[in-house]
Coordinates of C-alpha atoms in Angstrom, one line a residue:
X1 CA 95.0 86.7 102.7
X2 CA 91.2 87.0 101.2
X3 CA 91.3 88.8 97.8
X4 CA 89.2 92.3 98.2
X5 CA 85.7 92.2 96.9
X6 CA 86.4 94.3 93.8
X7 CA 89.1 91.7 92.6
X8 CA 87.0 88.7 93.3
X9 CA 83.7 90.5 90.9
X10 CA 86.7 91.2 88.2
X11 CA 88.0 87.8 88.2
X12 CA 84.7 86.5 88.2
X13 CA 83.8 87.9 85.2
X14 CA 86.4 87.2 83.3
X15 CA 86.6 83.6 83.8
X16 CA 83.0 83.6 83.5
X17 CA 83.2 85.5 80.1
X18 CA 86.4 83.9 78.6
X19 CA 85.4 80.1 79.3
X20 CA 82.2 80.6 77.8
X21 CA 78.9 78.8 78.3
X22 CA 79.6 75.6 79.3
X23 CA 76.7 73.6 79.9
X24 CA 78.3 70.1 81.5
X25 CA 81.3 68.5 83.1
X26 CA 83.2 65.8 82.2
X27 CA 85.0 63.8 84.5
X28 CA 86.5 60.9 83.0
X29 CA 89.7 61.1 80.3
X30 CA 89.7 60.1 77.4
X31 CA 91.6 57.1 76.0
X32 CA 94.0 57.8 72.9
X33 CA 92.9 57.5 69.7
X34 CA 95.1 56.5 66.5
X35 CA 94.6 58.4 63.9
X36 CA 94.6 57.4 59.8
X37 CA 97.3 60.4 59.2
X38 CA 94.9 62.5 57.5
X39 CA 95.2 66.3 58.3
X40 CA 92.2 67.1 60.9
X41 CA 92.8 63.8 62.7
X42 CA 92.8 64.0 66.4
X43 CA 94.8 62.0 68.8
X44 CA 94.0 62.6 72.8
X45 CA 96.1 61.8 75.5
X46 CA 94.7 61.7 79.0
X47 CA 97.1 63.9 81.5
X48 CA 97.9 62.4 84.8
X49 CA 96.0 63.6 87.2
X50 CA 92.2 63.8 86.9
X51 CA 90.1 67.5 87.3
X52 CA 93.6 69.1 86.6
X53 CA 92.2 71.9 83.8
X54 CA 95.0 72.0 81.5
X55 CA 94.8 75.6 81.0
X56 CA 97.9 76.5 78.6
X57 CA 100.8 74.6 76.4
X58 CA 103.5 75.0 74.3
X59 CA 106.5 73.5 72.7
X60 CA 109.5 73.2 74.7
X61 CA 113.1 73.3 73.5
X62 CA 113.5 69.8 74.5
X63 CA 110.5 69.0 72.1
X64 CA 107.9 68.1 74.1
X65 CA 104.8 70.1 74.7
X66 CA 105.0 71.7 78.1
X67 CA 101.2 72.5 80.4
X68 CA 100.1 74.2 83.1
X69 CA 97.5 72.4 85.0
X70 CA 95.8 75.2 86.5
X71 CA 93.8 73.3 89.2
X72 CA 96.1 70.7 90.6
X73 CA 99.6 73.3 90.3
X74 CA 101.6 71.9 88.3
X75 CA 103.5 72.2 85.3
X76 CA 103.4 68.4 82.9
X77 CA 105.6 67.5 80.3
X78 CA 103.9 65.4 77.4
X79 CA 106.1 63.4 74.9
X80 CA 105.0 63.2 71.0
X81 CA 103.8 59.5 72.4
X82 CA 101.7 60.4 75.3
X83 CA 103.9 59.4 78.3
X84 CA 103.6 62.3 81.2
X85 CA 105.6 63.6 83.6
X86 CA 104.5 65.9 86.1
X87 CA 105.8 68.8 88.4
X88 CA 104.3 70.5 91.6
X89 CA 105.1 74.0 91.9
X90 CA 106.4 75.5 95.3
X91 CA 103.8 77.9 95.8
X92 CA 100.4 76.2 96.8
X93 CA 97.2 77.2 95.2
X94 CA 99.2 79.3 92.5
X95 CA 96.9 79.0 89.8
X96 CA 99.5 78.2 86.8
X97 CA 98.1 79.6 83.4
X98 CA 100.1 80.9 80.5
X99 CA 103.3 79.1 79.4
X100 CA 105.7 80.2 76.6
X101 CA 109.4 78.9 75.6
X102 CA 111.5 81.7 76.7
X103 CA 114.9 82.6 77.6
X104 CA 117.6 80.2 78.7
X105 CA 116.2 77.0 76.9
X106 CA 113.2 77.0 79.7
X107 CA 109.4 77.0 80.3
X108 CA 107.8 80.4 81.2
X109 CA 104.8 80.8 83.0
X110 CA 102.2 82.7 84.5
X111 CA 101.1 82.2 88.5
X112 CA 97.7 83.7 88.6
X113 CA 96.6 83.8 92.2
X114 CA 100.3 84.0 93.3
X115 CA 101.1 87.3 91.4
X116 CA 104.2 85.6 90.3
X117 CA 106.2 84.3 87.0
X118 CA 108.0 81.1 87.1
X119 CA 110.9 79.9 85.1
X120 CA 111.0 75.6 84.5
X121 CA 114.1 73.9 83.0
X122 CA 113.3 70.9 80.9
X123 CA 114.7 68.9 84.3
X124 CA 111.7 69.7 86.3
X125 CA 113.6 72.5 88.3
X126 CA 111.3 75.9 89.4
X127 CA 112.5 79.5 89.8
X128 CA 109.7 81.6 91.0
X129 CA 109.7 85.9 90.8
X130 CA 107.1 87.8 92.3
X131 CA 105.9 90.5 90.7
X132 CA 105.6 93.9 92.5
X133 CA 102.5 93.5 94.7
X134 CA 99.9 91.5 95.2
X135 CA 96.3 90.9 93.2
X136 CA 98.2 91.2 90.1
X137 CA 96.4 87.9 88.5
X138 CA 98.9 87.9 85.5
X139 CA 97.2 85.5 83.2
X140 CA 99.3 85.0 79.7
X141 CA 102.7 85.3 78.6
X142 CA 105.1 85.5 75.7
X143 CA 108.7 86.0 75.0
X144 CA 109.1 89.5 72.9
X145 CA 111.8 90.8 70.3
X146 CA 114.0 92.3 72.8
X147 CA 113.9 88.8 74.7
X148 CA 112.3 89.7 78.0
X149 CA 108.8 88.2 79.0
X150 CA 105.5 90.5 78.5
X151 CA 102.5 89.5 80.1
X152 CA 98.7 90.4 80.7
X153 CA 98.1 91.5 84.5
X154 CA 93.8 91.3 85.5
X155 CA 94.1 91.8 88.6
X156 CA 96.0 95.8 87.6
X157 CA 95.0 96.6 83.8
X158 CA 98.2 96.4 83.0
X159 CA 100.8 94.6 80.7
X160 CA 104.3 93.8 82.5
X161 CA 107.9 93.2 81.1
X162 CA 110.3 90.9 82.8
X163 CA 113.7 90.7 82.2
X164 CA 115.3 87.0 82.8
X165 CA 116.7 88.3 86.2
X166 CA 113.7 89.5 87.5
X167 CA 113.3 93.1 86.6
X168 CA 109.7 93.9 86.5
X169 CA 107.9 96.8 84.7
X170 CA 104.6 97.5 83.9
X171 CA 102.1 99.5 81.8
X172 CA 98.9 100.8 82.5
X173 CA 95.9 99.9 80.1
X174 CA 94.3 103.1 78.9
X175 CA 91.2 101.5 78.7
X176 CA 89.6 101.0 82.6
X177 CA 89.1 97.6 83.6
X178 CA 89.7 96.2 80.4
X179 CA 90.8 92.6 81.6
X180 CA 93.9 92.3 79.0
X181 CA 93.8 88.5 78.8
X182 CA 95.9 86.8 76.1
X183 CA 99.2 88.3 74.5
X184 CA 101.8 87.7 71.7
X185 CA 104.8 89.2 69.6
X186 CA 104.9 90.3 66.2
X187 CA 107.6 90.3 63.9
X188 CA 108.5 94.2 64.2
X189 CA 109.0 93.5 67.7
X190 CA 105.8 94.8 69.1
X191 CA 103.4 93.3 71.4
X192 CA 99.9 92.3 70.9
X193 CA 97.0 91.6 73.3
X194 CA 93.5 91.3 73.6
X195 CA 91.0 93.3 75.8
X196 CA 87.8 91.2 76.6
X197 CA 85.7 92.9 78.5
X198 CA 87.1 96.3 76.6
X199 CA 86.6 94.6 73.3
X200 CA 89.9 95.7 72.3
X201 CA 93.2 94.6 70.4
X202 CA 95.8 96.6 72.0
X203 CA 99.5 97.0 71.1
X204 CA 102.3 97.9 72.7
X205 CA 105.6 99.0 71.7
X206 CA 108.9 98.3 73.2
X207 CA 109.3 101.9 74.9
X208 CA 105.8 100.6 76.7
X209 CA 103.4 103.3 74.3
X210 CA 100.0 101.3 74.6
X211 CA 97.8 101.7 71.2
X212 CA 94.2 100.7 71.3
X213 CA 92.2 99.3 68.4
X214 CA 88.2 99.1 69.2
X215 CA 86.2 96.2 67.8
X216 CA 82.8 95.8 66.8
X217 CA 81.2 96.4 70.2
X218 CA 82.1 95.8 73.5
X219 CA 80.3 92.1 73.6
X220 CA 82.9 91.0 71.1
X221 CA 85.1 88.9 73.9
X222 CA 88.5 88.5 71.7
X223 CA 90.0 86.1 73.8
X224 CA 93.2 84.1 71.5
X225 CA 95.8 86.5 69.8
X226 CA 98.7 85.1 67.2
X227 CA 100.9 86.5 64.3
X228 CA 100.1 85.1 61.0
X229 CA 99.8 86.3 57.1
X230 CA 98.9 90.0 57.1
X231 CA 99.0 90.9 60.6
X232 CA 97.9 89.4 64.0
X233 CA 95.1 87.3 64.1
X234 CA 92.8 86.9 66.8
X235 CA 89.6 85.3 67.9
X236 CA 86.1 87.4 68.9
X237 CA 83.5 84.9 70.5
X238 CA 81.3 87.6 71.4
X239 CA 80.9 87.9 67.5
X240 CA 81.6 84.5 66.5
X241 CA 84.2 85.3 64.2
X242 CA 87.9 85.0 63.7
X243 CA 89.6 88.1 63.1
X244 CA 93.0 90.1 62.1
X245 CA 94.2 93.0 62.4
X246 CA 96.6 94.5 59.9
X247 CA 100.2 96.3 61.3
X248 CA 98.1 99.7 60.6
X249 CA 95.1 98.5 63.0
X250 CA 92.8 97.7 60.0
X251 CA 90.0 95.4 61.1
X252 CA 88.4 92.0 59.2
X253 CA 86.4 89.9 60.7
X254 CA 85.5 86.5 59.4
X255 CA 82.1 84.9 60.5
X256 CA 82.3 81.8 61.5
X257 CA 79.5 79.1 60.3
X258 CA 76.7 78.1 62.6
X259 CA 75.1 80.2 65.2
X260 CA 77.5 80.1 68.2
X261 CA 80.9 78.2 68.0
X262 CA 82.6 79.7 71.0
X263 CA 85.6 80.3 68.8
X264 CA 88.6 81.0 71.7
X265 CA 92.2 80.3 71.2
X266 CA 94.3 80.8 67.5
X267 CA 98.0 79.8 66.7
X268 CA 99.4 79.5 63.4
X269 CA 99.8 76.4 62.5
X270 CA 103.2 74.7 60.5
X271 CA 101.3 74.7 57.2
X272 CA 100.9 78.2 57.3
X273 CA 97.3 78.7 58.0
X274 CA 95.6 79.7 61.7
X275 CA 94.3 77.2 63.4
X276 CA 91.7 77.8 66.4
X277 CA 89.8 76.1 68.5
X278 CA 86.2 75.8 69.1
X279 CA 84.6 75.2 72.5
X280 CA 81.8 73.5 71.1
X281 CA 84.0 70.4 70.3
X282 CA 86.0 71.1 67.2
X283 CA 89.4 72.6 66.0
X284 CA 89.0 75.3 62.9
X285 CA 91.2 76.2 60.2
X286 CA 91.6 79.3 58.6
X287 CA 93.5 80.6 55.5
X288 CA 94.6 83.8 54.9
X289 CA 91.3 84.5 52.2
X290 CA 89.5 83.4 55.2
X291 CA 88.5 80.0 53.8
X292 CA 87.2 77.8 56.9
X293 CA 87.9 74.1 57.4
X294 CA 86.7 73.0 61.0
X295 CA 87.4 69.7 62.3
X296 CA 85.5 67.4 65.3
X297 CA 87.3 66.3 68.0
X298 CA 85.9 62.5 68.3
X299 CA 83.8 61.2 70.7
X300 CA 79.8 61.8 71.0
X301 CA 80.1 64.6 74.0
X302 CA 83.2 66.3 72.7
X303 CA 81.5 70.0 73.3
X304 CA 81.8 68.8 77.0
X305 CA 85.7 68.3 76.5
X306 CA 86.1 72.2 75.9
X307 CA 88.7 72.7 73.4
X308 CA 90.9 75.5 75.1
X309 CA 94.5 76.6 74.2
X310 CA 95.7 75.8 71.6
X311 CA 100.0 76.0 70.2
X312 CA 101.4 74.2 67.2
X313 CA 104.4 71.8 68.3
X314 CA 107.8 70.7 67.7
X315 CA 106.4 67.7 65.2
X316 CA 104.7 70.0 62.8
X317 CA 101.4 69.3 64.8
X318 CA 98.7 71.4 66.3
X319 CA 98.4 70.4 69.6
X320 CA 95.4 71.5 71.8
X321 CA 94.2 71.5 75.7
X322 CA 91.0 70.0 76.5
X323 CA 90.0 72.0 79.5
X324 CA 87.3 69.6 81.5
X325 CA 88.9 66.2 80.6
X326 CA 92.2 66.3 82.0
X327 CA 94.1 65.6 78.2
X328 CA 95.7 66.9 75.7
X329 CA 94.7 66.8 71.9
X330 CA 97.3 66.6 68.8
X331 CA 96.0 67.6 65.5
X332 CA 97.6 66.4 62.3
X333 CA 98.6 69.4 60.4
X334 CA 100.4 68.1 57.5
X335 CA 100.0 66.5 54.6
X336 CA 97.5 68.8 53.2
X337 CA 95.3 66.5 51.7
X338 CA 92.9 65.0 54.5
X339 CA 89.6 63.8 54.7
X340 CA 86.6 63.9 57.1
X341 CA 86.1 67.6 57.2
X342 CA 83.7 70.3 56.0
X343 CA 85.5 73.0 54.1
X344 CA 83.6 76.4 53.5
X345 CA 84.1 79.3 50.4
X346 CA 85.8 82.4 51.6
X347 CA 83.5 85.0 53.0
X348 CA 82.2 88.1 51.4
X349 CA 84.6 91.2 51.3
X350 CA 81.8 93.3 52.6
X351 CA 81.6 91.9 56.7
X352 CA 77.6 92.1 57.5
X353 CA 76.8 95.1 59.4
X354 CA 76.3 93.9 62.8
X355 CA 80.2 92.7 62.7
X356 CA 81.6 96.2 61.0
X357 CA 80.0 98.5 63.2
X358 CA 77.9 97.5 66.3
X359 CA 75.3 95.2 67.3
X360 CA 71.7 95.5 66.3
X361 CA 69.1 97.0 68.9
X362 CA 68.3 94.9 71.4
X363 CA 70.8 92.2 70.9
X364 CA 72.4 90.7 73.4
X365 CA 74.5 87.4 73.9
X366 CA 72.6 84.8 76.3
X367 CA 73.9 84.9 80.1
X368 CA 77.0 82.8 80.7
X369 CA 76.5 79.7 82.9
X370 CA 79.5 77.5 84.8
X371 CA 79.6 74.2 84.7
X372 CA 79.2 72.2 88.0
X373 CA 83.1 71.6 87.7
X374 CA 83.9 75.3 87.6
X375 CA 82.0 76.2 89.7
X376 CA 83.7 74.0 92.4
X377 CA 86.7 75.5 91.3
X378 CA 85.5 79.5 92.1
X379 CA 84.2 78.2 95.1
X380 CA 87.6 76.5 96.4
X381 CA 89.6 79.4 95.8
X382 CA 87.1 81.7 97.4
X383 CA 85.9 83.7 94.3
X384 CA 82.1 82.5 94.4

């Protein structure tokens, strides 16, 4: 059935906005690389299939690292060594995206284009549930304190709950056509997501109440959201910064050096800090002073890799998705000590103005462009 016109601008816009400007596509995987177990070394390992877009990953209970390859629908399982194993889904042209460990000892995830969640044991085997209607697009996922599944819905401005059976309900955004993307739980059992076209950090509590926080302006695009020291962090590309919010919704931003990072997904990381990702080819570090250490992923066109999601795994590792190369990335995390990275001083209590209150006159964030390879990808599933 073709997707009404007003769904197709929406989603559009918010792929458009969230996978930021890329400017080339890279075809070819890239081999493994060894690394001298330093923290900030980077090992790949090239997924299966090629032009799958690895969207999402986490840590499974069986210890692997669990994805969702958005573009070829299915879900692969990647061992601490590299070796892959891969599952179709039933539903064709689902658009798999968020994944989370959940209830049960299985893989949760998020059917975009399908309006559906689906359940994965560590044996391969699927359980899909559709969610109430159509055009729902739900996009992340995570397992809350009362152990039911909340997710972000696009395609309604809403934020569902799922109970392991099936049960469905789901809460409007205040916020119009706020595009909740990316979502996860805090230790008081609340939920936390961001609003990227809104420029929002909203909050929901268990009984469903939705509280919005504004950022700077409504060109701040916070895209990753995690819990981590002080409150939930999250990252705002439209300001280049990495944020967190306290438990009482007070705002910090810290700027991130160089002109335009595309900062986009945050986890925190076995070590304690918050680690992020960087589309322009690196993986940042952040500690709770705000103290920066950013790392390059190798290779000489790593900005064309796109460093995407981003989840710490079961082997005290930050593991990472690299969007236009088919692979996954692993990040050594621990020991502490390393080498071959940059680190910066903690910025200035006092944010600059532009990122406490809103942008200067006049300034505005260059037009996003798609890459040959997404584009091709709109254009197959009828949204260019």
């Amino acid at each position: 059935m073709p997707r009404p016109p007003l769904f197709r601008r929406r989603l559009r816009r918010l792929l458009t906005a969230s996978l930021g400007a890329l400017l080339a596509f890279a075809a070819a995987t890239a081999p493994a690389r060894a690394g001298t177990g330093h923290v900030g070394d980077v090992t790949e390992f090239p997924l299966t299939t090629p032009d799958s877009f690895p969207a999402d990953l986490t840590a499974g209970p069986d210890r692997a690292v669990w994805v969702t390859e958005s573009e070829v629908n299915r879900i692969a399982r990647v061992t601490h060594d590299g070796a892959v194993t891969e599952y179709p889904l039933p539903t064709p042209d689902s658009f798999p995206s968020g994944i989370t460990q959940g209830p049960g000892r299985a893989l949760w995830f998020t059917e975009g284009l399908a309006s559906k969640i689906g359940r994965i044991t560590t044996k391969g085997r699927v359980t899909e549930f559709p969610l109430p209607g159509p055009d729902r697009f739900p996009l992340d996922i995570a397992v809350g304190g009362d152990h039911a599944l909340w997710f972000t819905e696009a395609g309604t401005n809403a934020i569902g709950r799922m109970t392991p059976d099936g049960k469905v309900t789901e809460y409007p955004v205040p916020t119009p056509d706020s595009f909740p993307y990316y979502i996860a739980a805090a230790p008081d059992g609340s939920v936390w997501f961001t609003e990227q076209i809104a420029g929002k950090i909203g909050r929901i509590g268990p009984t469903g109440r939705i509280t919005e926080y504004p950022l700077a302006n409504d060109s701040s695009f916070p895209s990753g959201i995690a819990a981590g020291p002080g409150g939930m962090w999250f990252t705002a590309d439209g300001l280049n910064a990495v944020g967190r919010i306290s438990w009482r919704g007070e705002t910090k931003l810290f700027p991130l050096p160089g002109s335009d990072n595309l900062v986009y997904d945050i986890t925190r990381g076995p070590d304690g800090h918050m680690w992020f990702t960087e589309q322009a080819g690196r993986i940042g570090r952040i500690s709770r002073d705000g103290a920066i250490t950013q790392y390059d992923v190798p290779g000489p066109a790593a900005a064309d890799k796109v460093a995407f999601r981003i989840a710490t795994g079961a082997d005290r590792n930050v593991w990472f998705t690299e969007l236009l190369t088919s692979s996954v990335g692993r990040v050594q995390a621990l020991p502490s000590r390393g080498s071959g990275h940059t680190t910066l001083p903690a910025p200035a209590k006092t944010l600059p103005a532009p990122l406490r209150k809103t942008a200067p006159a006049g300034h505005h964030r260059p037009p996003y462009r798609l890459t040959p390879g997404l584009e091709r990808m709109l254009q197959k599933k009828g949204l260019r």
